CSV table of C-alpha atoms in Angstrom, one decimal:
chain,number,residue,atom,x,y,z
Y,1,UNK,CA,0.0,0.0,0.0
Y,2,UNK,CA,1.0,4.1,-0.6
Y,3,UNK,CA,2.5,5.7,1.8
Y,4,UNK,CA,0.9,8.5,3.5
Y,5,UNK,CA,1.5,11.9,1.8
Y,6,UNK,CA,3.3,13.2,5.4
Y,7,UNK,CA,5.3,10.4,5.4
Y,8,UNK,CA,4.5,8.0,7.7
Y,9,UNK,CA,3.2,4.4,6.6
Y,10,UNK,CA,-0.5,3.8,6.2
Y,11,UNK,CA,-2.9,2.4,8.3
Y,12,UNK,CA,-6.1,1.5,8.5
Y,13,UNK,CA,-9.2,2.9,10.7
Y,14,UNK,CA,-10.3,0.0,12.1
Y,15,UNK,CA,-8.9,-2.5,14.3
Y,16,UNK,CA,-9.6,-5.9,15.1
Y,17,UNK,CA,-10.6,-6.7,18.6
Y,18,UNK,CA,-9.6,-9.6,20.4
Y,19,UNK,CA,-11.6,-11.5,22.6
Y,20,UNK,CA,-12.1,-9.1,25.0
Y,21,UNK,CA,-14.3,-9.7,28.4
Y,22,UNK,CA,-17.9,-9.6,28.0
Y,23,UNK,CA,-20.3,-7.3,30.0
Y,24,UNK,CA,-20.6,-8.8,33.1
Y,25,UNK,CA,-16.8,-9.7,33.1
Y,26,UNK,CA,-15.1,-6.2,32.8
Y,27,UNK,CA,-13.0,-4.2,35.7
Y,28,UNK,CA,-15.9,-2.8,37.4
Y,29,UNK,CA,-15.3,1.0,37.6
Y,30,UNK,CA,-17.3,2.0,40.4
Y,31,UNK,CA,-14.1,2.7,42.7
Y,32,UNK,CA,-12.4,4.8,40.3
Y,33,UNK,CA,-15.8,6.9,39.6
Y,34,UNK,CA,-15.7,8.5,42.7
Y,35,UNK,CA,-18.7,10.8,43.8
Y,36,UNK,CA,-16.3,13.3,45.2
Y,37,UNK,CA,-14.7,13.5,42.2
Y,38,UNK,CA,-17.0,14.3,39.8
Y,39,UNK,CA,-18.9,16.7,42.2
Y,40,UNK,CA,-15.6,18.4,42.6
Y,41,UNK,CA,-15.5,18.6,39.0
Y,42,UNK,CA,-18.9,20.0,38.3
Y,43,UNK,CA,-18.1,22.6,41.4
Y,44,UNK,CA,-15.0,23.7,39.5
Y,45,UNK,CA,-17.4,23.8,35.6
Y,46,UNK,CA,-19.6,25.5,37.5
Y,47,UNK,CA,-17.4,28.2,38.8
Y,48,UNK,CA,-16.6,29.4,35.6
Y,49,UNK,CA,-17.9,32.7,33.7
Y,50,UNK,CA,-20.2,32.0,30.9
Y,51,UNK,CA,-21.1,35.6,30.6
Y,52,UNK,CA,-24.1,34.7,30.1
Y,53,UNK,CA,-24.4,32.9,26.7
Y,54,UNK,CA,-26.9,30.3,26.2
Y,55,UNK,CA,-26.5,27.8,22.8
Y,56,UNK,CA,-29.9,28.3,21.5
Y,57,UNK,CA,-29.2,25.7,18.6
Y,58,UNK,CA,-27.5,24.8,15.1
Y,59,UNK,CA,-26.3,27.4,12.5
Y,60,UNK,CA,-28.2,25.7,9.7
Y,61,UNK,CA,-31.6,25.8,11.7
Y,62,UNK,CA,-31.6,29.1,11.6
Y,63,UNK,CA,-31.7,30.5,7.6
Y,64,UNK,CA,-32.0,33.7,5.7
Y,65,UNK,CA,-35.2,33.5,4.0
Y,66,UNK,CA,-36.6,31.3,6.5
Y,67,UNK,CA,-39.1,30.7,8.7
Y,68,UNK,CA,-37.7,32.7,12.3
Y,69,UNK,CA,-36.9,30.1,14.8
Y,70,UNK,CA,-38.1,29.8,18.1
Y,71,UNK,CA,-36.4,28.7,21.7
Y,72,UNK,CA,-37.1,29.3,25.4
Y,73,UNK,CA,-34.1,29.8,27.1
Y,74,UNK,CA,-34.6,29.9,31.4
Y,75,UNK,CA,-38.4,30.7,31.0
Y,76,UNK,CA,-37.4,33.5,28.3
Y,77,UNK,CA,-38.7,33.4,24.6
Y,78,UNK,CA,-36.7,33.6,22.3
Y,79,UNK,CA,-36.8,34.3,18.7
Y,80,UNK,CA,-34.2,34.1,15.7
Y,81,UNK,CA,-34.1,35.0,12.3
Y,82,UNK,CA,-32.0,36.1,9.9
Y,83,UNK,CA,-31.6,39.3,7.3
Y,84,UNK,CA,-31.1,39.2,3.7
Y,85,UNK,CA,-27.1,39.2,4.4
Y,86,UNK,CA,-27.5,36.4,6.7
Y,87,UNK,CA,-26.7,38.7,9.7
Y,88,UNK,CA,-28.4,36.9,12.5
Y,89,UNK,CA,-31.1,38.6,14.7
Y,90,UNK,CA,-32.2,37.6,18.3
Y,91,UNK,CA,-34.7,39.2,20.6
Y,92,UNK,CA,-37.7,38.3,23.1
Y,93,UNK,CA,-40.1,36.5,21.2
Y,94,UNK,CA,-43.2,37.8,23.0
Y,95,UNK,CA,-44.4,40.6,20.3
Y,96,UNK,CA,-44.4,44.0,22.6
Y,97,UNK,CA,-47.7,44.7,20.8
Y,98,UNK,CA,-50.1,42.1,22.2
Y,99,UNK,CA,-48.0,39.0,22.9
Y,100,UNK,CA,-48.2,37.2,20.1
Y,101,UNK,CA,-45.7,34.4,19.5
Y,102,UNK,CA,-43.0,35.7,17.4
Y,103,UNK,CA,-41.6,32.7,16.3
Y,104,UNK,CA,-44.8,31.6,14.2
Y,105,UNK,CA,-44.6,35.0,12.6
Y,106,UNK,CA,-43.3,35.5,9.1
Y,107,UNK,CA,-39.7,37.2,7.7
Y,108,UNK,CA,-39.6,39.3,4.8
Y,109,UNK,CA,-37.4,40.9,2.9
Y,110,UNK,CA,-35.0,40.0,6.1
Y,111,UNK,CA,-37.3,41.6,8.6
Y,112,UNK,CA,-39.9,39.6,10.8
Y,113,UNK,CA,-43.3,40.8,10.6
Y,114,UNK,CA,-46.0,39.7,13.7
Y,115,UNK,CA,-48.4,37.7,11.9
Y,116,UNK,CA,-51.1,39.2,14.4
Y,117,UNK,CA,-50.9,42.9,13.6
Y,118,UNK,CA,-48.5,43.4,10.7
Y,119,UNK,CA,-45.6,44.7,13.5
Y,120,UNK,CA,-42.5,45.1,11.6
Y,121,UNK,CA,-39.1,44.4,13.3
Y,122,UNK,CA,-35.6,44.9,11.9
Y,123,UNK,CA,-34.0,43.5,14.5
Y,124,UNK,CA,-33.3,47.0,16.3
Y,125,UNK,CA,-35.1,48.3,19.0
Y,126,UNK,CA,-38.4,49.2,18.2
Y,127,UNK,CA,-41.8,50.1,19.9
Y,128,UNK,CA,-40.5,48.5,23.6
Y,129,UNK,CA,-38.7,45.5,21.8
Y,130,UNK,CA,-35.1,45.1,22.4
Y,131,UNK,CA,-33.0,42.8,20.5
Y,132,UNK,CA,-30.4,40.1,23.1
Y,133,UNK,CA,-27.0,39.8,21.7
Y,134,UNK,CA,-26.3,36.7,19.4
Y,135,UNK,CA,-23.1,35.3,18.2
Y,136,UNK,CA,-23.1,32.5,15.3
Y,137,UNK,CA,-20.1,30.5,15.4
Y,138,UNK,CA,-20.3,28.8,12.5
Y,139,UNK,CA,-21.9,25.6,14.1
Y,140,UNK,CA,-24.1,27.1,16.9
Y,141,UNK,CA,-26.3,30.0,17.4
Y,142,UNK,CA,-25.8,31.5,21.2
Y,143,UNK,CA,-27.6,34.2,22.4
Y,144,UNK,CA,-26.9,36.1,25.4
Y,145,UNK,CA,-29.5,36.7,28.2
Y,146,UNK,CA,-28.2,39.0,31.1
Y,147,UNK,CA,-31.0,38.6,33.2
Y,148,UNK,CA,-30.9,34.6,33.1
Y,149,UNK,CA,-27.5,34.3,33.3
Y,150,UNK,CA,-26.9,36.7,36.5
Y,151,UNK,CA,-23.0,37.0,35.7
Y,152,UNK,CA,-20.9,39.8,34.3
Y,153,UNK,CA,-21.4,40.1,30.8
Y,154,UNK,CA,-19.0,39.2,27.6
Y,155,UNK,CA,-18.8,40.3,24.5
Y,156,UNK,CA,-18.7,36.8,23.0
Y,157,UNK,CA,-19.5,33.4,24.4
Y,158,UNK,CA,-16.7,30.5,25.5
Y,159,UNK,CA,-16.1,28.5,22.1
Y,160,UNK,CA,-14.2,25.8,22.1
Y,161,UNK,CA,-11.4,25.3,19.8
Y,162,UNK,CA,-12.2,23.3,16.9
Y,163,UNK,CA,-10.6,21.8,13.6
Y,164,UNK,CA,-10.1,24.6,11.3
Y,165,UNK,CA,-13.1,25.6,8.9
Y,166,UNK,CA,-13.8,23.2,5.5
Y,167,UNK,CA,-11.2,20.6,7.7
Y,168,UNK,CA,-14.4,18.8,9.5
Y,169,UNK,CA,-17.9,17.3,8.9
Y,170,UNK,CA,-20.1,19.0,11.6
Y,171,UNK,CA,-23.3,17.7,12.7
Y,172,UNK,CA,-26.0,19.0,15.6
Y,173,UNK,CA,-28.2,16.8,17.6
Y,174,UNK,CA,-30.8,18.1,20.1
Y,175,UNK,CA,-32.9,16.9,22.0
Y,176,UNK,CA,-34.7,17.5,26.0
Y,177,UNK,CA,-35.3,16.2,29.7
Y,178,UNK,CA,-36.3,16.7,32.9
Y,179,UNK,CA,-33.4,17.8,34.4
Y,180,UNK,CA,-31.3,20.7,35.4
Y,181,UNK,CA,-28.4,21.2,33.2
Y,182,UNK,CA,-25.6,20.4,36.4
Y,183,UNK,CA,-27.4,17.2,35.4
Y,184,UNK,CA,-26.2,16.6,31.8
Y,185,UNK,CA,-23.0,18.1,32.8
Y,186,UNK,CA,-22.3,15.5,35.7
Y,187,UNK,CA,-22.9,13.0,33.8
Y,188,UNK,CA,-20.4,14.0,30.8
Y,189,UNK,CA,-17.9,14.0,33.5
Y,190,UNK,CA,-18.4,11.0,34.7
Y,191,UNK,CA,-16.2,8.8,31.5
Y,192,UNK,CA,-16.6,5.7,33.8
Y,193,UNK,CA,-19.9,4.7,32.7
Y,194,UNK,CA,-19.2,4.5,29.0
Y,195,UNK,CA,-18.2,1.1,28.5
Y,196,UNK,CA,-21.1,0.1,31.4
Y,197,UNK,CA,-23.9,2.0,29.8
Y,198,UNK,CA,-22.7,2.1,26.3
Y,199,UNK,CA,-21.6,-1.5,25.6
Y,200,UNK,CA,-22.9,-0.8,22.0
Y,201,UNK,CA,-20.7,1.7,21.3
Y,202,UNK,CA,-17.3,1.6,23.8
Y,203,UNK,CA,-15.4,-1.1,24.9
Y,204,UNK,CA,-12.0,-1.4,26.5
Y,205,UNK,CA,-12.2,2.1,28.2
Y,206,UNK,CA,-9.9,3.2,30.9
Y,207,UNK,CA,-9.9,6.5,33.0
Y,208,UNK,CA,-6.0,6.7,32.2
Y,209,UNK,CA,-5.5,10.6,34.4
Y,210,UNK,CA,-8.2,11.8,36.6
Y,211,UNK,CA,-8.4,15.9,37.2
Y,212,UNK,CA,-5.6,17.6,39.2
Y,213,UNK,CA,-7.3,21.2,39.6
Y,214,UNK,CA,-7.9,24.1,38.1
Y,215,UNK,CA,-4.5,24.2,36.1
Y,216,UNK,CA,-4.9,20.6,34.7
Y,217,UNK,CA,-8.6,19.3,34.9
Y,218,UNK,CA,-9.4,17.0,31.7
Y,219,UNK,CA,-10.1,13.5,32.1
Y,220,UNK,CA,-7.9,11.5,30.2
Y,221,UNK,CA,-9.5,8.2,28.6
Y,222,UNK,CA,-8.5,5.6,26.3
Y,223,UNK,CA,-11.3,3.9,24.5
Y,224,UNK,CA,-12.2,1.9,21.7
Y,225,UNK,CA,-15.5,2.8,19.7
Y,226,UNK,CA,-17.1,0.0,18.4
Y,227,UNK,CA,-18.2,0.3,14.6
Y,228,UNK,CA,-19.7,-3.5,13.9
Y,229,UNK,CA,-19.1,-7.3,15.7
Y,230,UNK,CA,-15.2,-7.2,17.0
Y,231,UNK,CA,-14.4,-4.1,14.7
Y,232,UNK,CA,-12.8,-0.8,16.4
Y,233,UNK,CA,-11.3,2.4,16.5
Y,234,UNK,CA,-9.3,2.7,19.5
Y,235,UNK,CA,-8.3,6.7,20.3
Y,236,UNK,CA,-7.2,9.0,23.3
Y,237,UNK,CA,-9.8,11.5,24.3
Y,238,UNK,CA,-10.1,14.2,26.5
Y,239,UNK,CA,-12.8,15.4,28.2
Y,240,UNK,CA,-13.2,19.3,29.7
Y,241,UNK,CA,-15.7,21.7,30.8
Y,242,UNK,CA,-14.8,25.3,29.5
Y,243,UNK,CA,-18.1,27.0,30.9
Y,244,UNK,CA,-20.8,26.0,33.2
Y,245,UNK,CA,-23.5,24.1,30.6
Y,246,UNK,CA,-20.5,22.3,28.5
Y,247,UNK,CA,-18.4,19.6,28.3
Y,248,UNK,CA,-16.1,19.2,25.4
Y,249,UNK,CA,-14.5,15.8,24.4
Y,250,UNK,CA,-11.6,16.3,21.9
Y,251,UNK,CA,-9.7,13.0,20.5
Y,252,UNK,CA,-6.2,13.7,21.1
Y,253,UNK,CA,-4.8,10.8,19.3
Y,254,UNK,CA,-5.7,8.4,17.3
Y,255,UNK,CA,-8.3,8.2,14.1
Y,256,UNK,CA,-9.3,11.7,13.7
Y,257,UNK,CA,-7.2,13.3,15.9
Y,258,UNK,CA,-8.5,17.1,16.7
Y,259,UNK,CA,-12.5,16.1,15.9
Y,260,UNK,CA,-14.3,17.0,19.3
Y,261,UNK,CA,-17.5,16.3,20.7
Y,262,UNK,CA,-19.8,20.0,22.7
Y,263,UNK,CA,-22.3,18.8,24.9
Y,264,UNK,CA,-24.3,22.5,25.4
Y,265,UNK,CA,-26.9,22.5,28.1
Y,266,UNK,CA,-29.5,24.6,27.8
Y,267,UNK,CA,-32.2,25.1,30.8
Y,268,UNK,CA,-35.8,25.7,29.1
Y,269,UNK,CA,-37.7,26.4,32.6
Y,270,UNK,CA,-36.5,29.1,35.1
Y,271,UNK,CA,-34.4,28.7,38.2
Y,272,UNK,CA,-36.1,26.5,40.8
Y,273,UNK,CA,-39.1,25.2,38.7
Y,274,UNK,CA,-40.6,22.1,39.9
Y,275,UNK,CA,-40.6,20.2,36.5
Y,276,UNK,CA,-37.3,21.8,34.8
Y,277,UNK,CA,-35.9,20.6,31.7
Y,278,UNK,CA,-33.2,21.3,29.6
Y,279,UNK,CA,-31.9,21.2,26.2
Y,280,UNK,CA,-29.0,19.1,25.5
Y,281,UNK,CA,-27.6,20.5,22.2
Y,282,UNK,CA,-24.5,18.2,20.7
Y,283,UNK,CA,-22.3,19.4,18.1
Y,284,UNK,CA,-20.0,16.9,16.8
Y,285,UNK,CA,-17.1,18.6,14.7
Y,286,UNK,CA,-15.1,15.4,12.7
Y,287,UNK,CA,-11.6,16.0,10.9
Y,288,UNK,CA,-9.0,13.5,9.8
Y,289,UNK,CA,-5.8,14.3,8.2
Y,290,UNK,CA,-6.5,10.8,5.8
Y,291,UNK,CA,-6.7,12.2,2.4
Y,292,UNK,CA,-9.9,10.3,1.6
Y,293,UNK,CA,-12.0,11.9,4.3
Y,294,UNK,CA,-12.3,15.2,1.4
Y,295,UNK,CA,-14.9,11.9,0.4
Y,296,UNK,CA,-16.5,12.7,3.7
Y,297,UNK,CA,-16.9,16.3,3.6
Y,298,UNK,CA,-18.2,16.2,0.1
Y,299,UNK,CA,-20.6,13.6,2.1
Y,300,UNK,CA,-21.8,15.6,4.6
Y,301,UNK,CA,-25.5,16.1,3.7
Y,302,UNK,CA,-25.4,12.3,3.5
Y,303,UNK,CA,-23.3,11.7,6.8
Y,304,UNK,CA,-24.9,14.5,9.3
Y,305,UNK,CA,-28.7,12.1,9.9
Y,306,UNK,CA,-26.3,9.0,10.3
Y,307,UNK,CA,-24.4,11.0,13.3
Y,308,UNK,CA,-27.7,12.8,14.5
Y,309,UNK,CA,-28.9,8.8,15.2
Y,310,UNK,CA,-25.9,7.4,16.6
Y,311,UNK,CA,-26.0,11.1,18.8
Y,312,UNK,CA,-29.9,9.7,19.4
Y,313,UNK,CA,-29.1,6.6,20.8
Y,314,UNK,CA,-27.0,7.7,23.8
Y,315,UNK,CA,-28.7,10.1,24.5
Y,316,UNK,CA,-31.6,8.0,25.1
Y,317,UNK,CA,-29.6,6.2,27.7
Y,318,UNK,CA,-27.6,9.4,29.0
Y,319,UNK,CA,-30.9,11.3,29.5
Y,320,UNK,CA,-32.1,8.8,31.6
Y,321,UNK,CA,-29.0,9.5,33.7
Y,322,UNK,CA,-29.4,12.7,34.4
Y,323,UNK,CA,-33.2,12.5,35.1
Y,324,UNK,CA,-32.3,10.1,37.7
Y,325,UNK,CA,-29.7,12.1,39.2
Y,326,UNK,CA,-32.1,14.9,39.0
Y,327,UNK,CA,-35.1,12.8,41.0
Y,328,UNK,CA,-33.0,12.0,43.2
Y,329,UNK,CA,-31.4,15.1,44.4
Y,330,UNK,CA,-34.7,16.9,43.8
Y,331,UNK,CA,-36.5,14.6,47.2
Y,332,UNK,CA,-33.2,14.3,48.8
Y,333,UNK,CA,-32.0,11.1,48.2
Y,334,UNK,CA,-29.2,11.4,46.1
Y,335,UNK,CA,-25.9,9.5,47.9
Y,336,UNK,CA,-23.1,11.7,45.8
C-alpha cells in the first residue's frame, strides 16, 4: 500500500478486537468513579464565567429566507431570524404589541413581521422590543441573556477550539429532559460509565489521568469505539468543561485526531421550577488528516442524519441518567 502523503506508513481505521471480556466480566469502575470526584468537577465547571451565553441551537436551523426560529431559554422566549445578508437577529419572542408568538410570525425581505398585527421588526429596538446579543459560530447559534444568566457580561461566548473551517464534517443533535443542566454536565464527567452503559458503542475504556485542579482538569481516557461485531477504533480522548452548561471531548490521538464532541446545556424552565428541563444540544465537529476523508466532507448532507442517530441513541440512555440524578437530588436522596 502508498504511503501517506506526510510520510508515515499507512494504516487503516479499524482495528480488530480480540476477545475481550464480556459485559458482566469487565474491571468494574465504580471505585475509580468516585462521587467526590466528579462533584468536585462539576463545582470547578460551575465556577466558571459563561457571561451569560446560552447555545440556542444549530447554524443551519436558523436560515435567511426562512421561517424565524423559536427557543425558550430559562423561562425567556426567544426568537431568531435572519436578514437578507445572513446577519443573525435575536430578541424576546413575545411581540411588545399584544403578545403574540414571534416565532410563528413571518420574515420578509430579512425583517420579521407579527403575523397578528403586521408589526414590523428589523432587529433594532423598536416600539419597547429590544434585540439580546447573538453570536453565530459557525456551528451554533448563542444568544446572550443577562438577566438569566446573572453573571458579568462578555462580548462573546466561551467556544471551544475546533478543527479549522472546510477541515471537518459537523453535525447537531438536540434533543430535551427533565433535568437541570448540572445534570447533563455530571454526567459528561463522569467517563466511567461508558463502557457500562454504552456496551454498543465503547469497549475497552480506561480512565488513564483523573483531574488535578484548576491548572490541569481533563479526564484522560483511552477507548475503543465499536463500529460493527469485533471491529474498532481505539483513540485517546479528553474530556473538559470550559463554561458551566459544556463539556467538550476532543480525540487527542488516534483516528481523527482534533475532531471534538460540545455537549451545550441549555435550561428551558426558570431557576427552581418544579418540573425543569433542559436542552441538551451536541455538536460533533469530525476531521482526519487521511486524504480520503475530502470523500467525507463532500458527504456531509449524506453523513450529518447517520451521526444525528448514533448522537440519538445515547442520549436515550444518557438522559435517563441525568433524570435520575435529577429525581433524586430533587427529594433528597441522592448519595453523591
Amino acid at each position: 500500500m502508498s504511503g501517506r502523503g506526510n510520510g508515515r506508513r499507512w494504516s487503516p481505521p479499524l482495528r480488530r478486537r480480540g476477545s475481550g471480556p464480556h459485559w458482566a466480566a469487565q474491571t468494574p469502575t465504580w471505585r475509580q468513579a468516585r462521587p467526590a470526584l466528579i462533584a468536585d468537577a462539576l463545582k470547578r465547571a460551575s465556577a466558571r464565567p459563561s457571561g451569560n451565553w446560552f447555545v440556542v441551537g444549530a447554524s443551519r436551523q436558523v436560515r435567511a429566507g426562512d421561517r424565524p426560529y423559536g427557543r425558550t431559554v430559562g423561562g425567556v422566549e426567544v426568537v431568531l431570524w435572519r436578514s437578507r445578508d445572513g446577519e443573525p437577529h435575536a430578541g424576546p419572542g413575545i411581540c411588545p404589541h399584544l403578545g403574540a408568538p414571534l416565532r410563528d410570525s413571518r420574515v420578509v425581505c430579512g425583517t420579521l413581521v407579527c403575523h397578528w398585527h403586521g408589526l414590523a421588526l428589523d432587529g433594532s429596538a423598536s416600539a419597547g422590543w429590544r434585540p439580546f446579543p447573538v453570536h453565530d459560530d459557525g456551528v451554533l447559534v448563542w444568544v446572550r441573556l443577562d438577566e438569566v444568566g446573572g453573571e458579568e457580561p462578555t462580548e462573546r461566548p466561551v467556544v471551544p477550539a475546533r478543527p479549522a473551517t472546510g477541515r471537518g464534517v459537523d453535525s447537531v443533535f438536540t434533543t430535551t429532559g427533565r433535568c437541570e443542566p448540572q445534570d447533563v454536565v455530571a454526567n459528561r464527567l463522569d467517563p466511567w460509565h461508558g463502557s457500562w452503559f454504552h456496551p454498543y458503542s465503547f469497549v475497552d475504556l480506561s480512565v488513564v489521568r483523573e483531574p488535578r485542579g484548576d491548572e490541569d482538569d481533563a479526564f484522560v481516557v483511552d477507548v475503543s469505539f465499536r463500529v460493527t461485531g469485533r471491529l474498532v477504533v481505539p483513540v485517546r480522548a479528553e474530556f473538559t468543561a470550559p463554561e458551566p452548561r459544556t463539556v467538550v471531548m476532543r480525540i487527542t490521538d488516534g483516528e481523527g485526531a482534533a475532531s471534538v464532541v460540545e455537549t451545550h446545556a441549555t435550561p428551558l424552565t426558570g431557576p427552581d421550577h418544579e418540573r425543569p428541563r433542559t436542552a441538551v444540544v451536541e455538536a460533533v465537529v469530525a476531521a482526519s488528516d487521511r486524504p480520503g476523508f475530502a470523500v467525507a466532507r463532500a458527504a456531509a448532507p449524506v453523513l450529518r442524519p447517520l451521526m444525528r442517530r448514533t448522537a440519538g441513541r445515547l442520549w436515550r440512555d444518557d438522559l435517563a441518567y441525568a433524570e435520575r440524578r435529577w429525581t433524586l437530588r430533587s427529594t433528597g436522596r441522592f448519595p453523591g
